[in-house]
Each structure stands twice: as structure tokens, then as C-alpha cells.
Coordinates of C-alpha atoms in Angstrom, one line a residue:
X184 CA 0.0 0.0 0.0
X185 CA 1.6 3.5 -1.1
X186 CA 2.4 6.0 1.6
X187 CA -0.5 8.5 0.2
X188 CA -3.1 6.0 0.4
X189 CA -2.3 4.5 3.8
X190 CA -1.9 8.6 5.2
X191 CA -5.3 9.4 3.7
X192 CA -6.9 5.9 5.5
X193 CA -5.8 7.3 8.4
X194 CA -6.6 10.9 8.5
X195 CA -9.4 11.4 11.2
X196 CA -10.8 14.6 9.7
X197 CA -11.8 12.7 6.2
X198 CA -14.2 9.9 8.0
X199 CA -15.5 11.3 11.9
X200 CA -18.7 12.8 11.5
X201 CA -18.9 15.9 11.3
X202 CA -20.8 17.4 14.3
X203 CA -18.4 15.5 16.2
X204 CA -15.6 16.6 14.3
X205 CA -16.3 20.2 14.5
X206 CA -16.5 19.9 18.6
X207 CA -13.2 18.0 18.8
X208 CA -12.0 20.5 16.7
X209 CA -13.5 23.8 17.6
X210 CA -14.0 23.5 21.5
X211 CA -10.3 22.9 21.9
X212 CA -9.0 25.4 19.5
X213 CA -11.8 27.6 21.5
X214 CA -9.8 26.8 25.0
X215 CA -6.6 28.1 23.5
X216 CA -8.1 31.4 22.1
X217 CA -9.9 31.8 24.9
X218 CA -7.1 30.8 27.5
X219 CA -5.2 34.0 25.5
X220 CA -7.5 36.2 25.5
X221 CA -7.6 35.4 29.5
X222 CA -3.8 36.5 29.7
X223 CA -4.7 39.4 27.5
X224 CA -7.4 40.2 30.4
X225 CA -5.8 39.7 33.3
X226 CA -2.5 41.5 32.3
X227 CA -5.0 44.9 31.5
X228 CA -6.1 44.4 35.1
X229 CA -2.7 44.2 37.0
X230 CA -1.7 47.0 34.2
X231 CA -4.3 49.0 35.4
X232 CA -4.8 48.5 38.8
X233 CA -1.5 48.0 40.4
X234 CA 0.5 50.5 37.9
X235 CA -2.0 53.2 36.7
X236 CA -3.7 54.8 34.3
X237 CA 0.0 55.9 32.4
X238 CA 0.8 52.3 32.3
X239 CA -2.5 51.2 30.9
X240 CA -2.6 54.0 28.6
X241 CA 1.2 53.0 27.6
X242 CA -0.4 49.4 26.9
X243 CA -3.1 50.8 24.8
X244 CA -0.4 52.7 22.8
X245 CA 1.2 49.5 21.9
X246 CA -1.1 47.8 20.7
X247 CA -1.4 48.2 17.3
X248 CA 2.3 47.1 17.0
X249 CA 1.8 44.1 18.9
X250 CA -1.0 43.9 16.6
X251 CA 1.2 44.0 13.7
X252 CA 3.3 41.1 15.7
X253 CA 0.2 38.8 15.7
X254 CA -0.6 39.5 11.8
X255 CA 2.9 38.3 11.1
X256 CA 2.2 35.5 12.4
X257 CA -0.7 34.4 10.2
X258 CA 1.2 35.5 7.2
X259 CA 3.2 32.2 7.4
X260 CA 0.5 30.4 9.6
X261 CA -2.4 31.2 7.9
X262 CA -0.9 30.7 4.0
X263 CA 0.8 26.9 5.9
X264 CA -2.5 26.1 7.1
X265 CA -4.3 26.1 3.9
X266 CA -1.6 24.4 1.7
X267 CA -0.4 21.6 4.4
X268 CA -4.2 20.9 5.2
X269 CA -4.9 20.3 1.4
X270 CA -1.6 18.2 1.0
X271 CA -2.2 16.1 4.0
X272 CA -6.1 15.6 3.1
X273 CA -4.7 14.3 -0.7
X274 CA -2.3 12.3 1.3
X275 CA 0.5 13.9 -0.3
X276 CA 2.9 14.4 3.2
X277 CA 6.3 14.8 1.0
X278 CA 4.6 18.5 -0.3
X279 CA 3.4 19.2 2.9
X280 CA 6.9 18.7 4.4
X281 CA 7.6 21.1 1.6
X282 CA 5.6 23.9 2.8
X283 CA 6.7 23.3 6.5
X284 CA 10.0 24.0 6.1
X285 CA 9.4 26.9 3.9
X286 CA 7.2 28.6 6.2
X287 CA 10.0 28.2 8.5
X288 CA 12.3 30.2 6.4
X289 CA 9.6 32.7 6.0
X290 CA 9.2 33.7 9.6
X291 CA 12.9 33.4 9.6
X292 CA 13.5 36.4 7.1
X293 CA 10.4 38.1 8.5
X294 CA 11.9 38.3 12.0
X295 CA 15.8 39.4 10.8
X296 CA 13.7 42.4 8.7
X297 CA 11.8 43.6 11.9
X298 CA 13.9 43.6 14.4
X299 CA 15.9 45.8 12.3
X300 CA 13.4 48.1 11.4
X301 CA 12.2 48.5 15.2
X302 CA 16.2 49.5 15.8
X303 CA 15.8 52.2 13.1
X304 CA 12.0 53.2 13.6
X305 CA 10.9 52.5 16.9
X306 CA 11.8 55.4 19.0
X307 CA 10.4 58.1 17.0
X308 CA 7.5 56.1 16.0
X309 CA 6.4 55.7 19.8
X310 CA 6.7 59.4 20.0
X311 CA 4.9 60.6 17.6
X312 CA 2.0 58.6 18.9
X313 CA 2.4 59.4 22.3
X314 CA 1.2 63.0 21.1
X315 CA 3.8 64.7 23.6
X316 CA 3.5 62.3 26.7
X317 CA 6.5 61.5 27.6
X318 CA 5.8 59.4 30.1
X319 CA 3.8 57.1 28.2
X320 CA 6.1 57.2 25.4
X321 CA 8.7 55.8 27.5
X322 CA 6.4 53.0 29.2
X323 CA 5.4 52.1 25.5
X324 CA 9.1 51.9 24.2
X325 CA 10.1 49.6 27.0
X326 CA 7.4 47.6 26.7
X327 CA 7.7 47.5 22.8
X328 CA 11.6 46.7 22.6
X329 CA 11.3 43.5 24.9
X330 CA 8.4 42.5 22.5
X331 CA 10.6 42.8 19.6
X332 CA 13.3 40.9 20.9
X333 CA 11.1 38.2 21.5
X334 CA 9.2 37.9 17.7
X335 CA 11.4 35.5 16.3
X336 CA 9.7 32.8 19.3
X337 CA 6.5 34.4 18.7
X338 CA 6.5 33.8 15.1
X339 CA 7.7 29.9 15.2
X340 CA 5.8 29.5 18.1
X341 CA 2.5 30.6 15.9
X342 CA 3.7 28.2 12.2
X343 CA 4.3 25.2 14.8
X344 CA 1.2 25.7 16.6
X345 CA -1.0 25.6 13.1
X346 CA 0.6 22.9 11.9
X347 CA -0.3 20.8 14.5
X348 CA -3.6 22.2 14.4
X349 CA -4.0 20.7 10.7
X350 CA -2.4 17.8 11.8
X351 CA -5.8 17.2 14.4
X352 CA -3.8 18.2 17.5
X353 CA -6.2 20.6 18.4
X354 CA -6.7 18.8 21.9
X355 CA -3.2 18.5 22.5
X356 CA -2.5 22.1 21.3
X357 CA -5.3 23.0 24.0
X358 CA -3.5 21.5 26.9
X359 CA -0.3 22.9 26.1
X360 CA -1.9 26.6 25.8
X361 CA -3.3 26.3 29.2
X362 CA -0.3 25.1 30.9
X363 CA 1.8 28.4 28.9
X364 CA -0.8 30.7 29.7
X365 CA -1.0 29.9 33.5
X366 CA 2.9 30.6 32.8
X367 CA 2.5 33.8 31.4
X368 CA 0.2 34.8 33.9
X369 CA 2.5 33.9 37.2
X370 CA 5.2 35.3 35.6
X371 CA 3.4 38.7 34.9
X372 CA 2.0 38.5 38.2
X373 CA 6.0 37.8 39.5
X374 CA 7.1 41.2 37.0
X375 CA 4.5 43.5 37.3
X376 CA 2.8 43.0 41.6
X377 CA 6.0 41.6 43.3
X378 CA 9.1 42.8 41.4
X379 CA 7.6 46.2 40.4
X380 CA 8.8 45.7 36.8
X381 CA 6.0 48.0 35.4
X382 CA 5.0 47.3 31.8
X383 CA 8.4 45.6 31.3
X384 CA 7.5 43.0 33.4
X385 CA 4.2 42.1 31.1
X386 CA 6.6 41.9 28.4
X387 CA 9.1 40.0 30.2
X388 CA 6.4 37.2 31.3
X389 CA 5.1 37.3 28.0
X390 CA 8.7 36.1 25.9
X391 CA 9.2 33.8 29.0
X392 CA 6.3 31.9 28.1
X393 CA 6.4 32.2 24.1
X394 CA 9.7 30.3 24.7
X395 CA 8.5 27.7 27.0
X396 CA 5.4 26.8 24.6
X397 CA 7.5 26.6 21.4
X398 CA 10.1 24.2 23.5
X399 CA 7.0 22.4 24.4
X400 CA 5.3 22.0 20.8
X401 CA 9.2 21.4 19.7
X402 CA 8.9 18.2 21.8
X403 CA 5.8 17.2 20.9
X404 CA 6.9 17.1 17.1
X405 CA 10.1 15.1 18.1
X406 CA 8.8 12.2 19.7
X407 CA 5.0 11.6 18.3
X408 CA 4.8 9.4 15.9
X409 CA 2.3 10.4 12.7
X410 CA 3.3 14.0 12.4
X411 CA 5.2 15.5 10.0
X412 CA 9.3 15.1 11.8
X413 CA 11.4 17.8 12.6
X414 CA 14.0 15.8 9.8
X415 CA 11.7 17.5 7.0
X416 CA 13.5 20.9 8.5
X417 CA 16.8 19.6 7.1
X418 CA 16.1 17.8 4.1
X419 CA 13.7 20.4 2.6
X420 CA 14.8 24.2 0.8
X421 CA 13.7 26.6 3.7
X422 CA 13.6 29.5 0.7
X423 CA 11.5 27.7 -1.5
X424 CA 7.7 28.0 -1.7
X425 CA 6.8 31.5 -0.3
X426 CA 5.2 32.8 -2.5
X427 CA 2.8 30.3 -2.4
X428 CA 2.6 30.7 1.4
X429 CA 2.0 34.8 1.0
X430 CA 0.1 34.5 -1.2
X431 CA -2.7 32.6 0.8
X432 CA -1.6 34.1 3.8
X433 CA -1.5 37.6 3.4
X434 CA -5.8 38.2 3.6
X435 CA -5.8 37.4 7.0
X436 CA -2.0 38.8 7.9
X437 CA -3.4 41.9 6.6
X438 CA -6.5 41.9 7.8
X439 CA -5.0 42.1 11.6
X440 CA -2.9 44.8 10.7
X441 CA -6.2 46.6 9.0
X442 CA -7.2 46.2 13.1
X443 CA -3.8 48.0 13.9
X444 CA -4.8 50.9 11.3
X445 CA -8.3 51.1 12.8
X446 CA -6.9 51.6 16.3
X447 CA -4.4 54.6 15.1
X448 CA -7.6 56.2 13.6
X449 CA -9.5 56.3 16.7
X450 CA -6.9 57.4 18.4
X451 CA -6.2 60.1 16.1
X452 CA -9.9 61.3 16.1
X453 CA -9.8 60.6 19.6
X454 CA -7.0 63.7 19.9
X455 CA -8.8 65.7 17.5
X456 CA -12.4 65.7 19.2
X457 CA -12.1 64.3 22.9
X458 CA -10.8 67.5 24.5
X459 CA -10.7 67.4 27.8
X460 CA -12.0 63.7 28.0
X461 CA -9.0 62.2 26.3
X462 CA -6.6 60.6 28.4
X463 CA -10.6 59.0 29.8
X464 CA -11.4 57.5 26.2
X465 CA -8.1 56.7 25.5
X466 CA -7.9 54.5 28.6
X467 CA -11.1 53.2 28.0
X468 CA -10.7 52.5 24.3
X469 CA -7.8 50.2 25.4
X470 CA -9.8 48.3 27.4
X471 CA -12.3 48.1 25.0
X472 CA -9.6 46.8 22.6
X473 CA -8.8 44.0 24.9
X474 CA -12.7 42.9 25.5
X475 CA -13.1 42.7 21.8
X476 CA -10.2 40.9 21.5
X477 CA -11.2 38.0 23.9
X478 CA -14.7 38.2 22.2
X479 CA -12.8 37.5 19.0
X480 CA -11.0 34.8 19.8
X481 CA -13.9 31.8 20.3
X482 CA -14.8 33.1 16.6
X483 CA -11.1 32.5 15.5
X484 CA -11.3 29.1 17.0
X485 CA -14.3 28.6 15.0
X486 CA -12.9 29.6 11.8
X487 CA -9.8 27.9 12.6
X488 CA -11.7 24.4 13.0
X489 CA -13.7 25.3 9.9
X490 CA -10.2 26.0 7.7
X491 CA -8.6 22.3 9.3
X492 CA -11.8 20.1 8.2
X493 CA -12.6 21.6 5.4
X494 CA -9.1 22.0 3.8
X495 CA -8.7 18.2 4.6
X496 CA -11.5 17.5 3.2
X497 CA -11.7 19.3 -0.1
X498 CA -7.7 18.1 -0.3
X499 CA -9.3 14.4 -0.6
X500 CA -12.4 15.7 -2.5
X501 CA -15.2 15.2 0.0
X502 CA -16.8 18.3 -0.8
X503 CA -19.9 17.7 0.9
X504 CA -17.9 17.1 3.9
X505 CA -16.5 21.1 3.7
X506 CA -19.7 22.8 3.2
X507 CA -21.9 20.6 6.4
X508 CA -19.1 21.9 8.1
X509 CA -19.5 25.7 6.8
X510 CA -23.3 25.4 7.5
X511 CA -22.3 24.3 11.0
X512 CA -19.4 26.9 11.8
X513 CA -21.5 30.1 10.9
X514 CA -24.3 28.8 13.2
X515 CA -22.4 28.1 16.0
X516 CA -20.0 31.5 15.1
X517 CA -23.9 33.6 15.0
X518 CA -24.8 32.3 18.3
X519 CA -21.3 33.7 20.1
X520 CA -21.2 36.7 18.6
X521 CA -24.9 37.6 19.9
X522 CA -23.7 36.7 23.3
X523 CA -21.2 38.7 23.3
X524 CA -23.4 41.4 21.7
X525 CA -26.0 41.5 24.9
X526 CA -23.5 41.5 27.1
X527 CA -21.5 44.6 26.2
X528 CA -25.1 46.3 25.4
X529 CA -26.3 45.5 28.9
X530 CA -23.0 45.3 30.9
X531 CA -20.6 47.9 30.1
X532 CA -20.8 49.7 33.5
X533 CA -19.8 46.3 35.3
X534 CA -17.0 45.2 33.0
X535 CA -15.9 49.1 33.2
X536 CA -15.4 48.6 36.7
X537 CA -13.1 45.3 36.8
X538 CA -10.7 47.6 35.0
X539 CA -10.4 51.2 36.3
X540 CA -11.4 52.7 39.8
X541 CA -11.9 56.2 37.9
X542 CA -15.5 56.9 36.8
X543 CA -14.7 59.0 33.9
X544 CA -13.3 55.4 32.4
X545 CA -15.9 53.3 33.4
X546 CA -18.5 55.1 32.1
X547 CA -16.9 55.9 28.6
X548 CA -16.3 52.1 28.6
X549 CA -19.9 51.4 28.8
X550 CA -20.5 54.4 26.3
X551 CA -18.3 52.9 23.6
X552 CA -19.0 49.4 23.8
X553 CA -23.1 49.7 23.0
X554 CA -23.3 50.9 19.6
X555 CA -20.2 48.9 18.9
X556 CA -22.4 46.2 19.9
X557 CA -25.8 46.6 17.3
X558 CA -24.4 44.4 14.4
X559 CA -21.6 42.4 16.4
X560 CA -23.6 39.3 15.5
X561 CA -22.7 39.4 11.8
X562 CA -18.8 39.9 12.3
X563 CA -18.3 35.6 13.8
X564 CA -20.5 34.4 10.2
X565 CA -18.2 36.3 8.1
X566 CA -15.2 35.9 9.5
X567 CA -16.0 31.7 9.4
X568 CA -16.8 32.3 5.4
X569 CA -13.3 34.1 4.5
X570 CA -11.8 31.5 6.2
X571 CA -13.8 28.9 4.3
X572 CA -12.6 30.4 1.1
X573 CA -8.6 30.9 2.0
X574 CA -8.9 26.9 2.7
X575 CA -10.2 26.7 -0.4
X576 CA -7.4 28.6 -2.0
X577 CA -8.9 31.4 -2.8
X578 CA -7.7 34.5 -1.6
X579 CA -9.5 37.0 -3.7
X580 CA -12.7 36.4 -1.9
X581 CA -10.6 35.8 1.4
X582 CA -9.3 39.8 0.4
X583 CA -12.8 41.0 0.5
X584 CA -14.3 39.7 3.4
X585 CA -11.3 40.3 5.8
X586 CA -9.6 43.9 4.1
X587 CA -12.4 45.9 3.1
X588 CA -14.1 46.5 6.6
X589 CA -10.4 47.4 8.5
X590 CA -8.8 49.0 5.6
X591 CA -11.1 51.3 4.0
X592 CA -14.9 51.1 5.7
X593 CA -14.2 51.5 9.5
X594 CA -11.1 54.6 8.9
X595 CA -13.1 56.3 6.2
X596 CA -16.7 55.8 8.5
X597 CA -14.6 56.9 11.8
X598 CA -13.0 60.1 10.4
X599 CA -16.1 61.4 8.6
X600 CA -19.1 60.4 11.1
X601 CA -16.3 62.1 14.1
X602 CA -16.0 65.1 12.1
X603 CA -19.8 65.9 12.4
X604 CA -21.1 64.2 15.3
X605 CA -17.9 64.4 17.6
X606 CA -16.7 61.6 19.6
X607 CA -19.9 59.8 19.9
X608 CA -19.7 59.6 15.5
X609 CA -16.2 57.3 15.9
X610 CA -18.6 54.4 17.9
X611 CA -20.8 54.4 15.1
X612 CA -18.8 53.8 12.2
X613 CA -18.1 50.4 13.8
X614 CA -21.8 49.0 13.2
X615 CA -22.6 50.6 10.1
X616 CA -19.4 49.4 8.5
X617 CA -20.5 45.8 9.8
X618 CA -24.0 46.1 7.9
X619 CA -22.0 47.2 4.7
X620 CA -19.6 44.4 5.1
X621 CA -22.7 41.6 5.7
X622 CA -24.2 42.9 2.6
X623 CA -21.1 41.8 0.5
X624 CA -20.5 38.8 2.1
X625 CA -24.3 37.9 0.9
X626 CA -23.1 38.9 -2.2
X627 CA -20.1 37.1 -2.0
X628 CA -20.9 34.0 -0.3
X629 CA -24.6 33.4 -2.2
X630 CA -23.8 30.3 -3.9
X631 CA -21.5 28.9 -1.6
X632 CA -23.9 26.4 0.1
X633 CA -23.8 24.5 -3.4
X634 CA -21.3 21.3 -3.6
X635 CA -20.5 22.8 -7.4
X636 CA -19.2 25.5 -6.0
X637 CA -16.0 24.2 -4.9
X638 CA -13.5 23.6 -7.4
X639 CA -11.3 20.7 -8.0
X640 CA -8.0 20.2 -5.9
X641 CA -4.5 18.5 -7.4
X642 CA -1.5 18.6 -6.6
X643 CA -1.6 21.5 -4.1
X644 CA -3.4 24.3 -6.3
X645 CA -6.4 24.7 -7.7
X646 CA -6.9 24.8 -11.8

């Protein structure tokens, strides 16, 4: 029996069914998001709480560079994912060991390229968006730097983690994310509350841990048996097959840094129209960041669980397979998203309050998050479809449904509606750029439901 048939005997996500599938899939892949988006929590509350308001503002500064860090990472992840899934689904594991080791020469170069451009860039970019705050500009730089030093773990941490993912480690993957997590958590508890590291310490727990979770996935690869070995790093070109990789990956790479440009556009209307309630908004938009983040996340797992069986699946041409799973991850994603909808609508004030002591924060907290919450429900459904598409390989439609709404809608809605309405006009460009976005992916997606519409897979590309 040929190594491609035997591999495609054995590949779990070609015969479970697929209601089962999608829960041994999703709810572990969930736990991880979720588990992040914890750490991501927590370390606002011991920012804000046990350094101050600076600190947390410092934070908030950051993070559309750390942003920018994450979308890296799902330029070689996310471009990996589709290709290996497709190659491991058609049995073909020589291709996929192929794209492996590419992507590992990928986030190689990546990493050499921005670390340097931090050394040349950093300083001045951190002070022109501190807008003349010193203090915060420092916080953010230290802060920064030590996350910049540490990209090259983040970025292999993030390739290793998705190829075990389309490998069906996505239980395995969980357990390992709690256990780093917990990590990360102690040790910003240990930099920031007992060693009075400030914002350095956050960093400093936060590289700690990237490095224990890639020696542990590392492991993991080295001595189970049925994945892909580490030996494909050494007999494959690491500078062949990028393109490829980009390609695919660079919808959803660019769609998180589209969440890095919408960030620098509130802030920027926030100085032009807050007046004497900016340092408030500012505050509280970063902790609105961070609750929209973890609300993100279960919705990433989704899509992420949709992209592994379906990817798998259309790789071995059980298209039928794909779309019950498509059907399945858009009702499950429509359910989250409304959850987290009447929550923020209803509990702003509450959440405000685990955050900040100061009322100015807590109730601009509340202010911003309930129109941001009138049309959350439609962002899980087409987030699950783009990702059905790049698993697919097609990244045109992948483009649209993750680019338009960061790149051009929200910026273009936030600096016109805060022009005439103030600061109240930036919180409603968020849900009137979500009904314009659900009206192309209707558009987009209308015919997807249809076996036919999925074209035929060899060798690794579609024709």
C-alpha cells in the first residue's frame, strides 16, 4: 500500500462525523483562544490597577504594534494552514513537508527584517503617537523593545502551533496553551505585583512563556509518531515555496494589521475631538480593545476548526464534507457573537469597573462598547466564510471579506461620522461598516452552500 493511500486511510478529519468533528476541533482550539484572551485580560487588570492609568494608557499605545506582531504570524501560519491541510487531506505528506520547512524560512527572514526596522523606527514612531507624553512614550518603548526581541519565538511559536492544528492536534494544542498561559500569567504576576517591573515586566512574562510553549510543541513534534518530523526541516529548501505561502496568507496577515490601522484612527480622532476627556477615552478604548479581542477569539477558533476540516477535506475531494461543516461553523459563530453582543449592550458599566477605579473610564467604557455592539452578531459568520474560502485557496474572496471592513470602511466611517457628530460619530462607524460588510458577504458567499461551488483540488493548487 503507497504511503499517500495509507496517510489518507488514516486521516481522522476525512471519515468522523462531522458534528463530532467540529466539537473536537473547535471546543479545543476555543480553550486556546480563549485561554489567551484570559492572559490578555488579566494582564490589563494588574496593568491597570497595580501600575496606573499611564501604564495602561502605555499598553493601549502598543497595541497596534503588537498587533502588527500577531498578523505576522498568520502571514506564514495562515498561507501553511491552507496548503499543508490540502496536502495532508490528498495524502500527499512529502509537499506538505515542503511547505513546512518553507514557512520556517519565512518567519525566519520576517523576523531578521523587523527587528531591524524596530532598531531604526521605533523610538520616533512611539513618540509621535504618544502625542507629547513623555511618560507614556517611555512605558510604550520599553514595553515594545522586549516584545521585539522576543518575535522571532513568537513567530515559530505561531507556524508550529498551526501545523499541529492541521495535523488534528487541536486537543493537544489546548493543553499545552493552558499550561503556557497559566505561565504567562504567574510570571506577569512575578514582574509587574511583586518585582515592580511595570510594563516591562508584562513583556518579560510574556517572551518567558512564548519560549516555554515553542520548546514544548518542539517536543511534541520530536517524539509523536504520525506527524510530520522535525528531519523535514533539514532535508527540505527553507527559501522555496513562499510565495505560495503569501500568497494565501497575506488576507488574514493583513486583515489584523487593518485592526492595527483602525486603532491609530480612533486614536487620532480621539485627539482631535475628545478635549478634555481624552486621556478617559483613551484608557477606556484600550480596554475596549482588549474585550473585543477576547470576544474574537472563540470566533477564531471557529474559523480555525472550519479551515482544518474543510481544507482536509476538499484536499481528498469530500466536498460535501466542507460545506456541512461551513453550515455548522457560521451557526455556532452567529450564536457567540450575539452573546457577546447583549453582554457589552447591557454590561458595560460592570466590565468598566473590573478595570479602572476612575469613573470617567468606566463610564466611557460602557459608552463605547453599546453601539459597537448593534451588528456584532454578523462579524463571527463572516469571519467563518473568509476563512472557508482561503482553505479553499482562494484568496480574492478571502481579500474581500477580511480587508475591506479594516482598511477602508471603518477609517473612512470613523473620520467622517467624528467630524460631524464628535466623539460619539467614531462608535458608530463600527456598526454601520459591519451592515456594509454583511451585505457583500451575501453577495459574496450566495452560492456557496452549493457542492458545485468548490472547485477541484491537485497537486496542491487549484486549476
Amino acid at each position: 500500500m503507497s504511503m499517500r493511500h495509507a496517510t489518507k486511510q488514516i486521516n481522522p478529519f476525512l471519515f468522523v462525523p462531522i458534528g463530532r468533528l467540529f466539537l473536537l476541533n473547535a471546543l479545543p482550539m476555543t480553550a486556546v483562544m480563549l485561554m489567551g484572551g484570559v492572559l490578555n485580560i488579566v494582564d490589563g487588570i494588574f496593568v491597570g490597577l497595580f501600575i496606573g492609568s499611564d501604564a495602561l494608557a502605555a499598553v493601549s499605545l502598543a497595541f497596534p504594534i503588537a498587533m502588527v506582531l500577531s498578523a505576522l504570524s498568520t502571514l506564514a501560519g495562515g498561507g501553511l494552514s491552507s496548503l499543508m491541510a490540502r496536502h495532508l487531506g490528498a495524502g500527499d505528506r512529502i509537499p506538505a513537508g515542503r511547505v513546512f520547512a518553507g514557512a520556517h524560512g519565512l518567519v525566519l527572514a520576517i523576523s531578521i527584517a523587523l527587528v531591524a526596522l524596530w532598531q531604526v523606527v521605533g523610538s520616533a514612531l512611539i513618540g509621535s503617537m504618544a502625542a507629547g507624553n513623555p511618560k507614556v512614550a517611555e512605558l510604550a518603548q520599553g514595553y515594545l523593545q522586549i516584545m521585539m526581541i522576543g518575535a522571532p519565538i513568537q513567530l515559530m511559536l505561531g507556524i508550529h502551533a498551526d501545523a499541529l492544528r492541521i495535523e488534528g492536534q487541536a486537543g493537544l494544542i489546548a493543553v499545552l496553551s493552558v499550561l503556557v498561559n497559566l505561565f504567562n500569567i504567574g510570571a506577569n504576576w512575578l514582574g509587574i505585583v511583586v518585582l515592580g517591573l511595570g510594563v516591562s515586566g508584562s513583556a518579560l512574562g510574556t517572551v518567558a512563556a512564548q519560549a516555554l510553549g515553542l520548546v514544548l510543541v518542539l517536543s511534541v513534534r520530536r517524539y509523536s509518531k504520525g506527524l510530520l518530523p522535525l528531519s523535514v526541516l533539514r532535508t527540505h529548501n527553507w527559501l522555496r515555496g513562499w510565495s505560495q505561502i503569501i500568497r494565501l496568507g497575506l488576507p488574514l496577515c493583513l486583515s489584523f494589521i487593518g485592526i492595527a490601522v483602525v486603532v491609530s484612527t480612533v486614536m487620532l480622532s480621539l485627539r482631535l475631538h475628545a478635549g478634555a476627556e481624552l486621556s478617559a477615552f483613551v484608557a477606556a478604548y484600550g480596554v475596549v480593545t482588549r474585550l473585543l479581542s477576547f470576544a474574537f477569539l472563540p470566533q477564531m477558533a471557529i474559523a480555525l476548526a472550519t479551515q482544518s476540516i474543510a481544507g482536509n477535506n476538499v484536499g481528498a475531494g469530500k466536498n460535501d464534507r466542507a460545506l456541512a461543516t461551513l453550515r455548522l461553523a457560521i451557526s455556532a459563530a452567529f450564536l457567540w457573537c450575539m452573546s457577546v453582543a447583549i453582554t457589552g449592550t447591557f454590561a458595560g458599566t460592570a466590565i468598566g469597573s473590573w478595570f479602572s477605579d476612575d469613573p470617567a473610564v468606566i463610564n466611557a467604557i460602557a459608552e463605547i462598547l453599546r453601539p459597537m455592539m448593534l451588528v456584532y452578531a454578523s462579524s463571527g459568520p463572516i469571519l467563518v466564510l473568509a476563512l472557508y474560502f482561503q482553505s479553499l485557496g482562494h484568496p480574492g474572496r478571502t481579500a474581500v471579506l477580511t480587508l475591506v471592513k479594516p482598511w477602508l470602511l471603518t477609517p473612512l466611517l470613523i473620520m467622517t461620522l467624528s467630524a460631524n457628530f464628535g466623539v460619539h460619530g467614531i462608535w458608530m462607524a463600527f456598526p454601520l461598516a459591519e451592515v456594509i460588510m454583511l451585505m457583500f458577504a451575501v453577495v459574496i458567499g450566495r452560492n456557496v452552500l452549493h457542492p458545485t461551488s468548490i472547485q477541484t483540488f491537485n497537486n496542491g493548487e487549484y486549476r
